[in-house]
């Protein structure tokens, strides 16, 4: 009988809360349990993790499991479990692979699913902290299962290279680099792209109000998502192919002028000020122009975005492009985005399109994100091989309105203060009604 027959798979809500509290403190445990009887160690484990503890903490059980899963044999040898411990998600296990193995042998979907079933848990993930080593994450608690919000009363100071837009899986703030970066945001319908974009605006709010950041927003959906910020939060706002292309052309001109000034002054990287702010160009549903517009508009859009992506970073011109389909046909310049955020996607191949070859083996599982957790995604950045699982702040319509009201740099136009409700357009202001007749006569 395998361990899955002995432990439950789900954790009740009250039990999950206690389990999370119990596993918050990390205490490194050696694999050998000589100081305590196996029965005691297993009995002390949370019920949902007893099968996993039994399999990983007891050498004979671990070897049997690895052999049953095809990861070990007497001829090839057995992986060595170096240590294990409880953490925020369940159980962390680090082991030394058998010679000739690689992360691909452990991170294969079928292998991970079979291992999770074997120890009786919902899921297990695998990463490689160092050559020859595998780190297994036995997951029974999802720390991002519940959405979080953030007050519009954000701190006055804003670090444009570390803008808070959500929560990481480890409980820390998700800080997103906006200045000197371009961001590709991909996710299926209902995956939470709107919350990510509004969270960016919330995090930048004080800088927008101070004029250090100018937001130029393209909303091809006719302004349905971001229209509340038109003429208030956004310096430019475009809703159709013609106005979006005109906006991008203006942005390219502004970028080229700034680069020329930088060259003349011997400046390599522009530092935004209220006189020369960061220009943040947000393009929602970018595929509307990259793939679904007429051929001439498609080509012009690709040329303009290509120029902005290839030259804009040093000039403090940043682009955030959001789309549903991350294919090369939809976003041909996707390799020019150093920061990529993959929300829930429909196919495993789409994860590769966003994060590159081997990204699923390295932990990015965008196609496995539940539709019940909008805003959850995996963040990858050039220069790193690991991915961070995050969830954007939840921004509803009322909070979006509050963001606009709080951080719009320009006052709302309310119209004339004088009451003209009794104005008569036919009254020429004559004091004597008969004067008109006399003139006519």
CSV table of C-alpha atoms in Angstrom, one decimal, residues 71 102-115 124 126 360-361 365 368:
chain,number,residue,atom,x,y,z
A,71,UNK,CA,14.0,7.5,-10.7
A,102,UNK,CA,19.1,16.1,-14.9
A,103,UNK,CA,16.3,18.4,-13.8
A,104,UNK,CA,14.2,17.3,-16.8
A,105,UNK,CA,14.0,13.8,-15.3
A,106,UNK,CA,12.4,15.2,-12.1
A,107,UNK,CA,10.4,18.1,-13.5
A,108,UNK,CA,8.5,16.0,-16.1
A,109,UNK,CA,4.8,16.5,-15.7
A,110,UNK,CA,4.0,12.8,-15.4
A,111,UNK,CA,6.8,12.2,-12.9
A,112,UNK,CA,5.6,15.1,-10.7
A,113,UNK,CA,2.0,14.0,-10.9
A,114,UNK,CA,2.9,10.4,-10.0
A,115,UNK,CA,5.0,11.6,-7.1
A,124,UNK,CA,4.8,18.8,-6.3
A,126,UNK,CA,10.8,20.7,-8.9
A,360,UNK,CA,8.2,25.1,-17.5
A,361,UNK,CA,11.0,22.8,-16.3
A,365,UNK,CA,3.5,26.7,-15.1
A,368,UNK,CA,-1.7,25.3,-14.7
